[in-house]
Amino acid sequence: MRWLVLVSMLIGFAVVGFVAMSGFVGGRSERLRPVRQQVVSLPEPRLEGPLSVEQAILRRRSRRDYRREPLSLGEVSQLLWAAQGITAPQVWTGLRTAPSAGGLYPLEVYVVVREGGVDGLEAGVYHYHPHKHELSLVAEGDLSRSLMRACVDQEWVGAAAINIVFTGVVERTRVKYGARATQYVFQESGHAAQNIYLQAEALGLGCVVIGAFYEDEVRRVLGVSGEELPVYVIPVGRPA
Ligand SMILES: Cc1cc2nc3c(=O)[nH]c(=O)nc-3n(C[C@H](O)[C@H](O)[C@H](O)COP(=O)(O)O)c2cc1C
């Protein structure tokens, strides 16, 4: 009889241990979840606003002083849509807000979110997916100070609520345009960045394009390979 009690106790311990280790108990399963599975759906972009395009062009300025206030997810959604959102889904490749040589779309867009930078979004590095208009978490934690160091210590990078980073996959464009590909990638990032400037102005936000950075350090912050060429870092925040 005694050995029966002993065996059933051992089985009980084994079951509890297995359940605990497999992450069934408490919040453990959350922490063990692989980073790539964290996806954030963005609110639908607004297609009308209070500021005319002429006024946005007139008021556009590079702004480097920000209040320490979070952006809303709606504002982040609007900025990303302005940069690379899909505006013609009926075309199979999906035409976007910014033009692209041959419609090959070499740009990839990332958002580095500071701790408390966006309401309802944990600090981290997110990758923007234009077709689904959603973000996926690619690195956890506040990496804005590392990004600031990568941008030769420009303080506004560390102070901004978010930094939008463009990289270019030059090979995507090279398939059709050969030696002109790198030039096209830079030109395209200018279009997308100007859209962010104008959209930020219309939202009452401030931003500045950053061209001074160490490419490899920016890559390290984003966790991307040498295939992606960092082309712009764009801090965004509420103007002081
Ligand atoms: C290609 C490029 C690179 C730039 N790099 C930086 C930079 O690294 N840091 C910065 O604070 N501003 C940078 N700027 C912003 C310029 O300083 C700014 O556009 C210029 O002072 C004119 O001001 P405005 O944009 O308000 O008209 C850059 C602008 C461009 C077009």
Short mmCIF file of C-alpha atoms and ligand atoms in Angstrom, two decimals:
data_model
loop_
_atom_site.label_atom_id
_atom_site.label_comp_id
_atom_site.label_asym_id
_atom_site.label_seq_id
_atom_site.Cartn_x
_atom_site.Cartn_y
_atom_site.Cartn_z
CA MET A 1 0.00 0.00 0.00
CA ARG A 2 2.81 2.34 1.02
CA TRP A 3 4.62 1.91 -2.30
CA LEU A 4 1.38 2.77 -4.16
CA VAL A 5 1.15 6.13 -2.27
CA LEU A 6 4.83 6.80 -3.01
CA VAL A 7 4.43 6.10 -6.74
CA SER A 8 1.32 8.30 -7.03
CA MET A 9 3.16 11.14 -5.20
CA LEU A 10 6.07 10.82 -7.63
CA ILE A 11 3.70 10.92 -10.60
CA GLY A 12 2.04 14.01 -9.06
CA PHE A 13 5.40 15.82 -8.71
CA ALA A 14 6.35 14.89 -12.27
CA VAL A 15 3.06 16.28 -13.66
CA VAL A 16 3.37 19.56 -11.69
CA GLY A 17 7.02 19.93 -12.77
CA PHE A 18 6.20 19.31 -16.44
CA VAL A 19 3.28 21.76 -16.40
CA ALA A 20 5.39 24.47 -14.74
CA MET A 21 8.34 23.97 -17.11
CA SER A 22 6.16 23.95 -20.20
CA GLY A 23 5.00 27.46 -19.30
CA PHE A 24 1.41 26.57 -18.50
CA VAL A 25 1.51 28.30 -15.12
CA GLY A 26 1.38 32.06 -14.47
CA GLY A 27 2.91 34.50 -16.96
CA ARG A 28 5.78 32.26 -17.94
CA SER A 29 4.35 31.33 -21.33
CA GLU A 30 4.31 35.06 -22.18
CA ARG A 31 8.05 35.43 -21.55
CA LEU A 32 8.92 32.22 -23.35
CA ARG A 33 6.96 33.18 -26.46
CA PRO A 34 9.35 33.74 -29.35
CA VAL A 35 9.76 37.43 -30.23
CA ARG A 36 8.72 36.94 -33.86
CA GLN A 37 5.19 35.94 -32.86
CA GLN A 38 4.36 39.32 -31.33
CA VAL A 39 2.29 41.15 -33.91
CA VAL A 40 0.53 44.48 -33.43
CA SER A 41 -2.36 45.41 -35.71
CA LEU A 42 -2.35 49.13 -36.46
CA PRO A 43 -5.51 51.24 -36.55
CA GLU A 44 -6.77 52.06 -40.05
CA PRO A 45 -5.08 55.21 -41.38
CA ARG A 46 -7.16 58.36 -41.49
CA LEU A 47 -7.66 59.62 -45.05
CA GLU A 48 -8.64 63.18 -44.22
CA GLY A 49 -7.05 65.71 -41.92
CA PRO A 50 -7.28 69.30 -40.72
CA LEU A 51 -4.24 70.64 -42.64
CA SER A 52 -4.01 71.20 -46.41
CA VAL A 53 -0.99 69.78 -48.24
CA GLU A 54 0.07 73.37 -49.02
CA GLN A 55 0.02 74.30 -45.32
CA ALA A 56 1.95 71.15 -44.41
CA ILE A 57 4.62 72.03 -47.00
CA LEU A 58 4.73 75.61 -45.75
CA ARG A 59 5.11 74.63 -42.10
CA ARG A 60 7.46 71.67 -42.54
CA ARG A 61 10.60 72.09 -40.47
CA SER A 62 13.22 69.79 -38.98
CA ARG A 63 12.34 69.65 -35.27
CA ARG A 64 14.77 68.29 -32.69
CA ASP A 65 13.26 69.25 -29.31
CA TYR A 66 10.55 66.97 -28.00
CA ARG A 67 8.36 66.79 -24.91
CA ARG A 68 8.58 63.52 -22.99
CA GLU A 69 5.06 62.45 -23.96
CA PRO A 70 3.94 59.26 -25.64
CA LEU A 71 2.55 59.09 -29.15
CA SER A 72 -0.70 57.23 -29.73
CA LEU A 73 -0.81 54.04 -31.79
CA GLY A 74 -3.03 55.95 -34.23
CA GLU A 75 -0.27 58.51 -34.79
CA VAL A 76 2.30 55.76 -35.37
CA SER A 77 -0.10 54.10 -37.80
CA GLN A 78 -0.54 57.35 -39.71
CA LEU A 79 3.21 58.01 -39.98
CA LEU A 80 3.98 54.49 -41.23
CA TRP A 81 1.12 54.62 -43.71
CA ALA A 82 2.45 57.95 -45.02
CA ALA A 83 5.91 56.37 -45.47
CA GLN A 84 5.00 53.11 -47.23
CA GLY A 85 1.29 52.39 -46.87
CA ILE A 86 -0.56 50.52 -49.61
CA THR A 87 -2.84 52.84 -51.59
CA ALA A 88 -3.72 50.62 -54.59
CA PRO A 89 -4.34 47.10 -53.23
CA GLN A 90 -6.11 46.16 -56.46
CA VAL A 91 -2.70 46.04 -58.18
CA TRP A 92 -1.17 42.67 -57.24
CA THR A 93 2.08 44.18 -55.91
CA GLY A 94 0.13 46.88 -54.04
CA LEU A 95 1.15 50.41 -55.06
CA ARG A 96 2.26 52.63 -52.18
CA THR A 97 2.18 56.20 -50.84
CA ALA A 98 5.71 56.82 -52.17
CA PRO A 99 6.90 56.07 -55.72
CA SER A 100 9.33 53.22 -56.40
CA ALA A 101 11.48 52.47 -59.46
CA GLY A 102 9.77 49.63 -61.33
CA GLY A 103 7.42 49.15 -58.36
CA LEU A 104 10.07 46.94 -56.75
CA TYR A 105 9.80 48.51 -53.27
CA PRO A 106 13.27 48.01 -51.80
CA LEU A 107 12.54 49.93 -48.59
CA GLU A 108 11.99 48.23 -45.23
CA VAL A 109 10.63 50.30 -42.36
CA TYR A 110 11.40 49.78 -38.65
CA VAL A 111 10.23 51.60 -35.54
CA VAL A 112 12.47 51.86 -32.48
CA VAL A 113 10.12 52.57 -29.58
CA ARG A 114 11.53 54.21 -26.44
CA GLU A 115 10.25 53.10 -23.00
CA GLY A 116 6.90 54.91 -22.65
CA GLY A 117 7.21 56.25 -26.20
CA VAL A 118 3.90 54.91 -27.51
CA ASP A 119 0.71 54.31 -25.54
CA GLY A 120 -0.05 50.61 -25.48
CA LEU A 121 3.22 49.51 -27.11
CA GLU A 122 6.14 48.06 -25.18
CA ALA A 123 9.63 49.37 -25.86
CA GLY A 124 11.39 47.50 -28.65
CA VAL A 125 12.20 47.38 -32.32
CA TYR A 126 9.28 46.69 -34.65
CA HIS A 127 9.17 45.87 -38.36
CA TYR A 128 6.38 47.44 -40.42
CA HIS A 129 4.41 45.22 -42.83
CA PRO A 130 2.65 47.52 -45.32
CA HIS A 131 0.31 44.88 -46.81
CA LYS A 132 -1.19 43.91 -43.45
CA HIS A 133 -0.61 47.38 -41.94
CA GLU A 134 0.83 45.76 -38.83
CA LEU A 135 4.01 45.65 -36.79
CA SER A 136 5.99 42.65 -35.65
CA LEU A 137 8.36 42.84 -32.70
CA VAL A 138 11.93 42.00 -33.74
CA ALA A 139 13.85 43.05 -30.60
CA GLU A 140 12.66 43.68 -27.06
CA GLY A 141 13.68 46.54 -24.76
CA ASP A 142 14.53 50.22 -25.11
CA LEU A 143 17.26 50.48 -27.76
CA SER A 144 16.92 54.22 -28.34
CA ARG A 145 20.19 55.00 -26.50
CA SER A 146 22.07 52.45 -28.64
CA LEU A 147 20.52 54.00 -31.73
CA MET A 148 21.58 57.46 -30.50
CA ARG A 149 25.17 56.24 -30.18
CA ALA A 150 24.95 54.78 -33.69
CA CYS A 151 23.89 58.25 -34.87
CA VAL A 152 27.09 59.88 -33.56
CA ASP A 153 25.37 60.72 -30.24
CA GLN A 154 22.73 63.05 -31.67
CA GLU A 155 20.59 63.68 -28.58
CA TRP A 156 17.26 64.01 -30.38
CA VAL A 157 17.52 60.34 -31.38
CA GLY A 158 17.63 59.32 -27.70
CA ALA A 159 14.93 61.82 -26.68
CA ALA A 160 12.33 61.04 -29.37
CA ALA A 161 9.29 58.90 -28.54
CA ILE A 162 10.06 56.79 -31.60
CA ASN A 163 12.66 56.56 -34.33
CA ILE A 164 11.51 55.39 -37.72
CA VAL A 165 14.38 53.72 -39.58
CA PHE A 166 14.48 53.00 -43.32
CA THR A 167 16.71 50.35 -44.76
CA GLY A 168 16.98 49.42 -48.43
CA VAL A 169 17.37 45.96 -49.92
CA VAL A 170 19.38 47.14 -52.92
CA GLU A 171 19.34 43.70 -54.58
CA ARG A 172 15.57 43.97 -55.05
CA THR A 173 16.08 46.96 -57.33
CA ARG A 174 19.34 45.72 -58.87
CA VAL A 175 17.49 42.86 -60.59
CA LYS A 176 16.06 45.40 -63.03
CA TYR A 177 18.26 48.49 -62.76
CA GLY A 178 21.77 47.09 -62.22
CA ALA A 179 24.34 49.74 -61.30
CA ARG A 180 21.67 52.40 -60.76
CA ALA A 181 20.04 50.47 -57.92
CA THR A 182 21.76 52.10 -54.93
CA GLN A 183 21.00 55.56 -56.30
CA TYR A 184 17.33 54.60 -56.72
CA VAL A 185 17.11 53.31 -53.15
CA PHE A 186 18.39 56.64 -51.79
CA GLN A 187 16.01 58.57 -54.03
CA GLU A 188 13.06 56.48 -52.88
CA SER A 189 13.89 56.94 -49.23
CA GLY A 190 13.75 60.71 -49.84
CA HIS A 191 10.17 60.40 -51.09
CA ALA A 192 9.09 58.31 -48.12
CA ALA A 193 10.87 60.59 -45.64
CA GLN A 194 9.20 63.69 -47.08
CA ASN A 195 5.83 62.00 -46.61
CA ILE A 196 6.73 61.48 -42.94
CA TYR A 197 7.74 65.14 -42.59
CA LEU A 198 4.41 66.31 -44.03
CA GLN A 199 2.33 63.78 -42.11
CA ALA A 200 4.11 64.70 -38.85
CA GLU A 201 3.34 68.36 -39.50
CA ALA A 202 -0.33 67.56 -40.11
CA LEU A 203 -0.45 65.62 -36.81
CA GLY A 204 1.26 68.41 -34.84
CA LEU A 205 4.35 66.23 -34.37
CA GLY A 206 7.99 67.04 -35.00
CA CYS A 207 10.67 65.04 -36.79
CA VAL A 208 14.06 65.34 -38.46
CA VAL A 209 15.85 63.12 -40.95
CA ILE A 210 19.22 61.79 -39.79
CA GLY A 211 21.83 60.90 -42.38
CA ALA A 212 24.84 60.83 -40.03
CA PHE A 213 25.17 57.33 -38.58
CA TYR A 214 27.38 54.27 -38.55
CA GLU A 215 25.67 51.78 -40.85
CA ASP A 216 26.87 48.66 -39.03
CA GLU A 217 25.77 49.99 -35.65
CA VAL A 218 22.30 50.81 -36.97
CA ARG A 219 22.14 47.29 -38.41
CA ARG A 220 23.08 45.87 -35.00
CA VAL A 221 20.27 47.80 -33.27
CA LEU A 222 17.73 46.56 -35.83
CA GLY A 223 19.19 43.06 -35.90
CA VAL A 224 19.34 43.01 -39.70
CA SER A 225 21.91 41.49 -42.05
CA GLY A 226 24.34 43.20 -44.44
CA GLU A 227 21.71 42.76 -47.16
CA GLU A 228 19.85 45.78 -45.73
CA LEU A 229 21.42 49.18 -46.19
CA PRO A 230 20.35 51.71 -43.52
CA VAL A 231 19.36 54.91 -45.33
CA TYR A 232 17.56 57.15 -42.83
CA VAL A 233 16.87 57.39 -39.11
CA ILE A 234 13.91 59.68 -38.33
CA PRO A 235 13.24 60.64 -34.70
CA VAL A 236 9.63 61.70 -34.05
CA GLY A 237 8.11 63.30 -30.97
CA ARG A 238 5.76 66.01 -29.69
CA PRO A 239 7.52 69.32 -30.30
CA ALA A 240 8.65 71.12 -27.12
C1 LIG B 1 20.39 63.90 -46.47
C2 LIG B 1 20.15 64.67 -45.18
C3 LIG B 1 20.84 64.31 -44.04
C4 LIG B 1 20.60 64.98 -42.85
N1 LIG B 1 21.23 64.56 -41.71
C5 LIG B 1 20.96 65.17 -40.53
C6 LIG B 1 21.56 64.70 -39.34
O1 LIG B 1 22.34 63.76 -39.32
N2 LIG B 1 21.22 65.33 -38.18
C7 LIG B 1 20.34 66.37 -38.13
O2 LIG B 1 20.07 66.88 -37.05
N3 LIG B 1 19.75 66.83 -39.26
C8 LIG B 1 20.02 66.26 -40.46
N4 LIG B 1 19.41 66.69 -41.60
C9 LIG B 1 18.42 67.80 -41.52
C10 LIG B 1 19.00 69.12 -42.00
O3 LIG B 1 19.91 69.61 -41.04
C11 LIG B 1 17.87 70.13 -42.22
O4 LIG B 1 17.02 69.65 -43.24
C12 LIG B 1 18.41 71.50 -42.60
O5 LIG B 1 19.02 72.10 -41.48
C13 LIG B 1 17.30 72.44 -43.13
O6 LIG B 1 16.30 72.61 -42.15
P1 LIG B 1 14.77 72.26 -42.42
O7 LIG B 1 14.68 70.81 -42.70
O8 LIG B 1 14.04 72.65 -41.18
O9 LIG B 1 14.29 73.04 -43.61
C14 LIG B 1 19.66 66.06 -42.80
C15 LIG B 1 18.97 66.40 -43.97
C16 LIG B 1 19.19 65.71 -45.14
C17 LIG B 1 18.39 66.08 -46.38
#
